[in-house]
Amino acid sequence: MTKTAKVTEFRSVADMTIGESAVISSVGDDCLDIHCHCLRLMELGFTPGQEVSVVAKSPFKDPLAVSVRGTIIALRKTEAECIKISTDGIRN
Amino acid sequence: MALEIKDPAVNNTPLKKSINETKLPVIALIGMPNSGKTTLFNALTGSNFKTSNYPGATVEYSIGSLVNRFGFSSYVMDSPGIISLNPSSPDEDVTISGLFNHPKFGLPDVVIVSCDCTQLSRQLFLVKQVIDTGFKTIVALTMNDLLDKKDMFVSEEKLGKILNAPVIKINSKKKEGINELIRKAEEMYLDESIVDYKSTIRKPGHPAEEDVAKLYDYTEQTEREVLESKNNIDINEVNRKAFRSLSRTPDLNSMKLDKVFLHPIWGIFIFVISMGIIFTSIFWIAQPAMDIIDTAFSSLSQLVADSLPAGAWYSDLITNGLINGFGSVMIFVPQIVILFILLGLLEDTGYLARAAMLIDKPLSKFGLNGRSFIPMLSGYACAIPAMMAARTISNRRERYLTIMIIPLMSCSARLPVYALLLAMVVPPDKPWIAGIGLGALYLFSIIASAVTAGIISKFKKTDEKSTFMLELPPYRTPVFRHVFKNTYYKALVYVKQAGPIIIVISLLLWALTYFPNVNPEIPESKTKGLTEEQISKVIESERLNTSFAATIGKNVFEPVLKPLGWDWRVGVSLISAFAAREIFVSAMAITFNITESEDDEDNFQTSILASMREARSPDGTRPLFTTASTISLIIYFMFAMQCLSTVAVARKETGSWKIPAIQIVFYTIMAYVLAFITYNGLNLLGIQ
């Protein structure tokens, strides 16, 4: 299921490819934008430790459709960048 | 805050009265978007409800009474779906404040929270927040059939115990569990053991990120405890075997369908086809219905005119003022109905969210949102339904921006005007040039609206950041009855709220063009040898050319319009055309004294073109309608806010006169300046 991807320190949901799964490591850390919607992202279900996967992308590559907690939420790339991921923690 | 504005711009006075008299209990429905809340509301009220705005805001709530069959008299209130009790936009703030301190109903007696059990860990977030506020809360579990397909179910007893609130499984479409839900609500309402609980209910404060994380820990823990497998296997075992975290996997059929609907090629193809269907429907399919309404009102007007004394001012007030004014309200109903049926079906199937996602990127460049696309597209048919469709844009700033630029879309009412004016400038033996010209006008209107949106969003600073964050709900079969009902209410609210403004302004325009020379004297030499119909046209023309509108045209407009190459007669036609753009053509015919009947299209067009060609400029030295002055008139029509119905709907949809006022001033100045540049630029280039 999961495609292996290069794990770098600053990868976010915006960098994920279609079909890729990952675990959220943090939301909104080192976010410089004061109007950032990080709290709303967390309220939507994007909390650290949650597994997410990118199920589709718009033909313009932005927004992305991200599966989380049993639903699919479309996010713009700028919003997806706030959600940092790590690929090592996937539970099986 | 919006709620403090004391402007009850709402239409449910009878309901309000009866509430004050009988003090019926109020059940409020709360739930995340797509959690089955509205379907439940329809099942509870039998689709018999009223939709109103929160005072001073454009956020809607619906109120209806419980169906008699349930044997419990209560009001049910439905407001937009929310993610959390912590608002992140002004509109959410209005909705959430309305739950705690509703301007009409105060605090609800019982709260029903709808909870989609296929995404339990996410939906319990709001459920827990609501229970923690202290409301008498019932949890309605929805989408149990979908969870069943995954061979899982929720234990109501366990969940109820953990949450310390009753949990009831429902299926609104099959009416399962609804009766039980009502019984529970009645029981809780009558429960006197909890005394004075209402005074302790507080709207929760702004949570920190840790609070959100903690609450989610709780919901995950709860999910693990209450989710059970049908075959009595450990749920974690099921998850492991079937699919990674099956309980947190979205609807599998929807994911398969999305492979097509969001495909880079097929997705665009389906998008273009569906948007094409919407556009053709409101552009052409609405036409026969609009023609019927048009014919009905002119026959009615004729019928009434025959029974009233001819030539009396009040006869004309009733026929040309009142009946025509009401006709111009009703003429938009077919387009509104068709657009909202299609929009409702797209929304209910789940495709609308996908369509918005597909087109979001290019629109976001101009400060707009994927959801702006359908309103903008509809604007090419008519700005009235288009502005109403902008309701689907959840971000207030983006909604207002969309409403702001919709009048720039080249609507169908401009076509007759363009057709006439293009016929003026294009050589008769090369009609294809007019076709190219028309295409160029459409293209130009797209560019103009994009540039305008870009400029406004760049210079208008705001706290409300442009976001998307849209849930893509599972694909579902729409409930047609609800779509039709909802469309009916949309059309009704339009007629009730925008109608009066349209009628008042049309009466004003009628008075301007009718008075003071009500019965003009025509020298007999002028009417010699004319038929009765032609004579009445001559009288009409004389009356208009000596009316208040003409006086304003001559004294105020002529000096202003001269630099554009026009005279007062164009000005009078522009005043008349404020009722509707296409009236420009018939107003021109009246001011230029055309006696041909409009029914004979070819003759009418030929004679109005002939009169326009003969018309001289104010000083009489050169023709009035040169190539330059005609093109400048086309440019003017592209930009000017020449439509009182649009003004009325912009007022209704934004809840204030601010945006329509800006549109009138800004677009008229823009139209004038661009027409001026066109006219003088063409003259400089040697084109007269």
GROMACS .gro file of N, CA and C in nm, chain B residues 5 7 9 53-59 391 396 399-400 403 497 647-660:
model
   90
   97ILE      N    1  -2.625   4.386   1.602
   97ILE     CA    2  -2.697   4.477   1.515
   97ILE      C    3  -2.846   4.449   1.527
   99ASP      N    4  -3.129   4.470   1.357
   99ASP     CA    5  -3.197   4.487   1.230
   99ASP      C    6  -3.266   4.356   1.196
  101ALA      N    7  -3.403   4.174   0.986
  101ALA     CA    8  -3.436   4.166   0.844
  101ALA      C    9  -3.489   4.027   0.810
  145ASN      N   10  -3.259   3.466   0.805
  145ASN     CA   11  -3.122   3.509   0.832
  145ASN      C   12  -3.108   3.547   0.978
  146TYR      N   13  -2.990   3.522   1.035
  146TYR     CA   14  -2.961   3.581   1.165
  146TYR      C   15  -2.959   3.731   1.145
  147PRO      N   16  -3.012   3.809   1.241
  147PRO     CA   17  -3.019   3.954   1.223
  147PRO      C   18  -2.882   4.012   1.186
  148GLY      N   19  -2.884   4.096   1.083
  148GLY     CA   20  -2.762   4.166   1.044
  148GLY      C   21  -2.657   4.079   0.981
  149ALA      N   22  -2.690   3.955   0.951
  149ALA     CA   23  -2.591   3.867   0.891
  149ALA      C   24  -2.656   3.792   0.775
  150THR      N   25  -2.575   3.728   0.694
  150THR     CA   26  -2.631   3.652   0.584
  150THR      C   27  -2.626   3.502   0.613
  151VAL      N   28  -2.602   3.467   0.740
  151VAL     CA   29  -2.603   3.327   0.777
  151VAL      C   30  -2.749   3.284   0.798
  483ARG      N   31  -2.418   3.194  -0.222
  483ARG     CA   32  -2.441   3.146  -0.086
  483ARG      C   33  -2.357   3.023  -0.052
  488ARG      N   34  -1.683   3.430   0.392
  488ARG     CA   35  -1.759   3.551   0.367
  488ARG      C   36  -1.688   3.646   0.270
  491ARG      N   37  -1.713   3.521  -0.072
  491ARG     CA   38  -1.850   3.531  -0.122
  491ARG      C   39  -1.878   3.675  -0.168
  492TYR      N   40  -1.839   3.773  -0.086
  492TYR     CA   41  -1.862   3.912  -0.122
  492TYR      C   42  -1.784   3.950  -0.248
  495ILE      N   43  -1.972   3.812  -0.540
  495ILE     CA   44  -2.090   3.893  -0.567
  495ILE      C   45  -2.050   4.025  -0.631
  589GLN      N   46  -3.810   3.916  -0.077
  589GLN     CA   47  -3.711   4.013  -0.029
  589GLN      C   48  -3.659   4.105  -0.137
  739VAL      N   49  -2.904   4.512  -0.834
  739VAL     CA   50  -2.881   4.593  -0.715
  739VAL      C   51  -2.963   4.539  -0.597
  740ALA      N   52  -3.090   4.506  -0.626
  740ALA     CA   53  -3.178   4.457  -0.519
  740ALA      C   54  -3.127   4.324  -0.462
  741VAL      N   55  -3.081   4.236  -0.550
  741VAL     CA   56  -3.035   4.105  -0.502
  741VAL      C   57  -2.900   4.118  -0.429
  742ALA      N   58  -2.815   4.208  -0.477
  742ALA     CA   59  -2.687   4.229  -0.408
  742ALA      C   60  -2.714   4.280  -0.266
  743ARG      N   61  -2.814   4.366  -0.253
  743ARG     CA   62  -2.855   4.416  -0.121
  743ARG      C   63  -2.903   4.300  -0.033
  744LYS      N   64  -2.986   4.213  -0.091
  744LYS     CA   65  -3.042   4.103  -0.015
  744LYS      C   66  -2.933   4.003   0.024
  745GLU      N   67  -2.842   3.974  -0.067
  745GLU     CA   68  -2.744   3.869  -0.042
  745GLU      C   69  -2.629   3.913   0.048
  746THR      N   70  -2.603   4.045   0.056
  746THR     CA   71  -2.494   4.090   0.141
  746THR      C   72  -2.547   4.152   0.270
  747GLY      N   73  -2.678   4.170   0.278
  747GLY     CA   74  -2.738   4.221   0.400
  747GLY      C   75  -2.716   4.369   0.424
  748SER      N   76  -2.660   4.441   0.326
  748SER     CA   77  -2.648   4.586   0.343
  748SER      C   78  -2.641   4.653   0.206
  749TRP      N   79  -2.651   4.784   0.206
  749TRP     CA   80  -2.646   4.858   0.080
  749TRP      C   81  -2.503   4.887   0.038
  750LYS      N   82  -2.407   4.851   0.121
  750LYS     CA   83  -2.268   4.890   0.094
  750LYS      C   84  -2.218   4.837  -0.041
  751ILE      N   85  -2.229   4.704  -0.060
  751ILE     CA   86  -2.175   4.647  -0.183
  751ILE      C   87  -2.250   4.695  -0.308
  752PRO      N   88  -2.387   4.693  -0.307
  752PRO     CA   89  -2.453   4.748  -0.427
  752PRO      C   90  -2.417   4.894  -0.453
   0.00000   0.00000   0.00000
